[in-house]
Amino acid sequence: MLTELQKRFDKASLSYCDLHGLERDRDWVMLKLLEEVGELTQVWNTMTGRGRDKGLSDADLKLALASEVADALGMLFVFAHQHDLDLPDAILRKWRFDPQEIG
């Protein structure tokens, strides 16, 4: 399941780069991951009163937060795919459950 997600996010990322004429190498992926985590942090700061109030409703902020989590998660999957990382094994070792058993 996770390996397939890595492939699908990677394919989507490649399409995005092709569409926008971007050269996607390992550095670009790491920098994009950091960018997405930064955008997630920015929304969180706004939601918790630590950032500039942008006049967004609570519902808009929650939607923005979900979107930024999706972006950061997607880039993590792309990063894992680029580096041929075995996420199910790593989750089993670090979180002590087998993500392949989720169904």
JSON list of C-alpha atoms in Angstrom, two decimals:
[
{"chain": "A", "resi": 1, "resn": "MET", "atom": "CA", "xyz": [0.00, 0.00, 0.00]},
{"chain": "A", "resi": 2, "resn": "LEU", "atom": "CA", "xyz": [2.64, 2.57, 1.02]},
{"chain": "A", "resi": 3, "resn": "THR", "atom": "CA", "xyz": [4.98, 1.58, -1.78]},
{"chain": "A", "resi": 4, "resn": "GLU", "atom": "CA", "xyz": [2.17, 2.13, -4.27]},
{"chain": "A", "resi": 5, "resn": "LEU", "atom": "CA", "xyz": [1.43, 5.54, -2.71]},
{"chain": "A", "resi": 6, "resn": "GLN", "atom": "CA", "xyz": [5.10, 6.47, -3.07]},
{"chain": "A", "resi": 7, "resn": "LYS", "atom": "CA", "xyz": [4.92, 5.63, -6.77]},
{"chain": "A", "resi": 8, "resn": "ARG", "atom": "CA", "xyz": [1.68, 7.55, -7.30]},
{"chain": "A", "resi": 9, "resn": "PHE", "atom": "CA", "xyz": [2.92, 10.68, -5.54]},
{"chain": "A", "resi": 10, "resn": "ASP", "atom": "CA", "xyz": [6.19, 10.46, -7.46]},
{"chain": "A", "resi": 11, "resn": "LYS", "atom": "CA", "xyz": [4.32, 10.25, -10.76]},
{"chain": "A", "resi": 12, "resn": "ALA", "atom": "CA", "xyz": [2.17, 13.25, -9.80]},
{"chain": "A", "resi": 13, "resn": "SER", "atom": "CA", "xyz": [5.29, 15.20, -8.81]},
{"chain": "A", "resi": 14, "resn": "LEU", "atom": "CA", "xyz": [6.95, 14.42, -12.13]},
{"chain": "A", "resi": 15, "resn": "SER", "atom": "CA", "xyz": [3.83, 15.61, -13.98]},
{"chain": "A", "resi": 16, "resn": "TYR", "atom": "CA", "xyz": [3.83, 18.83, -11.95]},
{"chain": "A", "resi": 17, "resn": "CYS", "atom": "CA", "xyz": [7.49, 19.46, -12.79]},
{"chain": "A", "resi": 18, "resn": "ASP", "atom": "CA", "xyz": [6.95, 18.70, -16.48]},
{"chain": "A", "resi": 19, "resn": "LEU", "atom": "CA", "xyz": [3.96, 21.05, -16.58]},
{"chain": "A", "resi": 20, "resn": "HIS", "atom": "CA", "xyz": [5.92, 23.90, -14.99]},
{"chain": "A", "resi": 21, "resn": "GLY", "atom": "CA", "xyz": [9.28, 23.23, -16.68]},
{"chain": "A", "resi": 22, "resn": "LEU", "atom": "CA", "xyz": [11.05, 22.40, -13.42]},
{"chain": "A", "resi": 23, "resn": "GLU", "atom": "CA", "xyz": [14.12, 20.22, -13.08]},
{"chain": "A", "resi": 24, "resn": "ARG", "atom": "CA", "xyz": [13.36, 17.76, -10.31]},
{"chain": "A", "resi": 25, "resn": "ASP", "atom": "CA", "xyz": [16.45, 16.36, -8.66]},
{"chain": "A", "resi": 26, "resn": "ARG", "atom": "CA", "xyz": [17.04, 15.19, -5.09]},
{"chain": "A", "resi": 27, "resn": "ASP", "atom": "CA", "xyz": [17.83, 18.69, -3.87]},
{"chain": "A", "resi": 28, "resn": "TRP", "atom": "CA", "xyz": [14.63, 20.06, -5.40]},
{"chain": "A", "resi": 29, "resn": "VAL", "atom": "CA", "xyz": [12.58, 17.37, -3.66]},
{"chain": "A", "resi": 30, "resn": "MET", "atom": "CA", "xyz": [14.17, 18.10, -0.27]},
{"chain": "A", "resi": 31, "resn": "LEU", "atom": "CA", "xyz": [13.70, 21.85, -0.70]},
{"chain": "A", "resi": 32, "resn": "LYS", "atom": "CA", "xyz": [10.10, 21.35, -1.81]},
{"chain": "A", "resi": 33, "resn": "LEU", "atom": "CA", "xyz": [9.46, 19.17, 1.24]},
{"chain": "A", "resi": 34, "resn": "LEU", "atom": "CA", "xyz": [10.83, 21.92, 3.48]},
{"chain": "A", "resi": 35, "resn": "GLU", "atom": "CA", "xyz": [8.71, 24.49, 1.65]},
{"chain": "A", "resi": 36, "resn": "GLU", "atom": "CA", "xyz": [5.58, 22.45, 2.25]},
{"chain": "A", "resi": 37, "resn": "VAL", "atom": "CA", "xyz": [6.38, 21.97, 5.94]},
{"chain": "A", "resi": 38, "resn": "GLY", "atom": "CA", "xyz": [6.93, 25.73, 6.14]},
{"chain": "A", "resi": 39, "resn": "GLU", "atom": "CA", "xyz": [3.53, 26.38, 4.58]},
{"chain": "A", "resi": 40, "resn": "LEU", "atom": "CA", "xyz": [1.97, 23.95, 7.07]},
{"chain": "A", "resi": 41, "resn": "THR", "atom": "CA", "xyz": [3.67, 25.85, 9.88]},
{"chain": "A", "resi": 42, "resn": "GLN", "atom": "CA", "xyz": [2.39, 29.15, 8.50]},
{"chain": "A", "resi": 43, "resn": "VAL", "atom": "CA", "xyz": [-1.24, 27.94, 8.53]},
{"chain": "A", "resi": 44, "resn": "TRP", "atom": "CA", "xyz": [-0.79, 26.49, 12.01]},
{"chain": "A", "resi": 45, "resn": "ASN", "atom": "CA", "xyz": [0.62, 29.81, 13.25]},
{"chain": "A", "resi": 46, "resn": "THR", "atom": "CA", "xyz": [-2.39, 31.62, 11.81]},
{"chain": "A", "resi": 47, "resn": "MET", "atom": "CA", "xyz": [-4.81, 29.15, 13.39]},
{"chain": "A", "resi": 48, "resn": "THR", "atom": "CA", "xyz": [-3.19, 29.46, 16.81]},
{"chain": "A", "resi": 49, "resn": "GLY", "atom": "CA", "xyz": [-2.88, 33.24, 16.86]},
{"chain": "A", "resi": 50, "resn": "ARG", "atom": "CA", "xyz": [0.87, 33.25, 16.28]},
{"chain": "A", "resi": 51, "resn": "GLY", "atom": "CA", "xyz": [0.69, 34.48, 12.71]},
{"chain": "A", "resi": 52, "resn": "ARG", "atom": "CA", "xyz": [-0.87, 37.21, 10.67]},
{"chain": "A", "resi": 53, "resn": "ASP", "atom": "CA", "xyz": [-4.67, 37.05, 10.69]},
{"chain": "A", "resi": 54, "resn": "LYS", "atom": "CA", "xyz": [-5.68, 36.66, 7.08]},
{"chain": "A", "resi": 55, "resn": "GLY", "atom": "CA", "xyz": [-9.41, 37.06, 7.70]},
{"chain": "A", "resi": 56, "resn": "LEU", "atom": "CA", "xyz": [-10.08, 33.38, 7.01]},
{"chain": "A", "resi": 57, "resn": "SER", "atom": "CA", "xyz": [-12.86, 31.52, 8.77]},
{"chain": "A", "resi": 58, "resn": "ASP", "atom": "CA", "xyz": [-12.12, 28.57, 11.02]},
{"chain": "A", "resi": 59, "resn": "ALA", "atom": "CA", "xyz": [-13.47, 26.28, 8.28]},
{"chain": "A", "resi": 60, "resn": "ASP", "atom": "CA", "xyz": [-11.17, 27.88, 5.69]},
{"chain": "A", "resi": 61, "resn": "LEU", "atom": "CA", "xyz": [-8.19, 27.50, 8.00]},
{"chain": "A", "resi": 62, "resn": "LYS", "atom": "CA", "xyz": [-9.00, 23.85, 8.68]},
{"chain": "A", "resi": 63, "resn": "LEU", "atom": "CA", "xyz": [-9.24, 23.23, 4.93]},
{"chain": "A", "resi": 64, "resn": "ALA", "atom": "CA", "xyz": [-5.91, 25.03, 4.41]},
{"chain": "A", "resi": 65, "resn": "LEU", "atom": "CA", "xyz": [-4.34, 22.96, 7.20]},
{"chain": "A", "resi": 66, "resn": "ALA", "atom": "CA", "xyz": [-5.54, 19.71, 5.59]},
{"chain": "A", "resi": 67, "resn": "SER", "atom": "CA", "xyz": [-4.21, 20.87, 2.23]},
{"chain": "A", "resi": 68, "resn": "GLU", "atom": "CA", "xyz": [-0.78, 21.64, 3.64]},
{"chain": "A", "resi": 69, "resn": "VAL", "atom": "CA", "xyz": [-0.64, 18.31, 5.49]},
{"chain": "A", "resi": 70, "resn": "ALA", "atom": "CA", "xyz": [-1.46, 16.62, 2.15]},
{"chain": "A", "resi": 71, "resn": "ASP", "atom": "CA", "xyz": [1.31, 18.57, 0.41]},
{"chain": "A", "resi": 72, "resn": "ALA", "atom": "CA", "xyz": [3.89, 17.76, 3.08]},
{"chain": "A", "resi": 73, "resn": "LEU", "atom": "CA", "xyz": [2.85, 14.11, 3.18]},
{"chain": "A", "resi": 74, "resn": "GLY", "atom": "CA", "xyz": [3.00, 13.90, -0.60]},
{"chain": "A", "resi": 75, "resn": "MET", "atom": "CA", "xyz": [6.51, 15.29, -0.69]},
{"chain": "A", "resi": 76, "resn": "LEU", "atom": "CA", "xyz": [7.57, 12.85, 2.03]},
{"chain": "A", "resi": 77, "resn": "PHE", "atom": "CA", "xyz": [6.31, 10.02, -0.17]},
{"chain": "A", "resi": 78, "resn": "VAL", "atom": "CA", "xyz": [8.22, 11.46, -3.16]},
{"chain": "A", "resi": 79, "resn": "PHE", "atom": "CA", "xyz": [11.36, 11.72, -1.03]},
{"chain": "A", "resi": 80, "resn": "ALA", "atom": "CA", "xyz": [10.96, 8.13, 0.16]},
{"chain": "A", "resi": 81, "resn": "HIS", "atom": "CA", "xyz": [10.42, 6.93, -3.40]},
{"chain": "A", "resi": 82, "resn": "GLN", "atom": "CA", "xyz": [13.50, 8.76, -4.71]},
{"chain": "A", "resi": 83, "resn": "HIS", "atom": "CA", "xyz": [15.65, 7.16, -2.04]},
{"chain": "A", "resi": 84, "resn": "ASP", "atom": "CA", "xyz": [14.07, 3.70, -2.40]},
{"chain": "A", "resi": 85, "resn": "LEU", "atom": "CA", "xyz": [13.08, 3.66, 1.27]},
{"chain": "A", "resi": 86, "resn": "ASP", "atom": "CA", "xyz": [11.08, 0.77, 2.71]},
{"chain": "A", "resi": 87, "resn": "LEU", "atom": "CA", "xyz": [8.45, 2.71, 4.64]},
{"chain": "A", "resi": 88, "resn": "PRO", "atom": "CA", "xyz": [6.45, -0.32, 5.84]},
{"chain": "A", "resi": 89, "resn": "ASP", "atom": "CA", "xyz": [9.61, -1.76, 7.43]},
{"chain": "A", "resi": 90, "resn": "ALA", "atom": "CA", "xyz": [10.57, 1.60, 8.94]},
{"chain": "A", "resi": 91, "resn": "ILE", "atom": "CA", "xyz": [7.07, 2.09, 10.39]},
{"chain": "A", "resi": 92, "resn": "LEU", "atom": "CA", "xyz": [7.16, -1.39, 11.88]},
{"chain": "A", "resi": 93, "resn": "ARG", "atom": "CA", "xyz": [10.55, -0.67, 13.49]},
{"chain": "A", "resi": 94, "resn": "LYS", "atom": "CA", "xyz": [9.76, 2.87, 14.66]},
{"chain": "A", "resi": 95, "resn": "TRP", "atom": "CA", "xyz": [6.00, 2.85, 15.37]},
{"chain": "A", "resi": 96, "resn": "ARG", "atom": "CA", "xyz": [5.66, -0.86, 16.16]},
{"chain": "A", "resi": 97, "resn": "PHE", "atom": "CA", "xyz": [2.74, -1.65, 13.88]},
{"chain": "A", "resi": 98, "resn": "ASP", "atom": "CA", "xyz": [2.53, -3.11, 10.40]},
{"chain": "A", "resi": 99, "resn": "PRO", "atom": "CA", "xyz": [0.90, -0.59, 8.05]},
{"chain": "A", "resi": 100, "resn": "GLN", "atom": "CA", "xyz": [0.27, -3.39, 5.56]},
{"chain": "A", "resi": 101, "resn": "GLU", "atom": "CA", "xyz": [-2.33, -4.83, 7.98]},
{"chain": "A", "resi": 102, "resn": "ILE", "atom": "CA", "xyz": [-4.52, -1.75, 7.60]},
{"chain": "A", "resi": 103, "resn": "GLY", "atom": "CA", "xyz": [-7.33, -2.58, 5.29]}
]
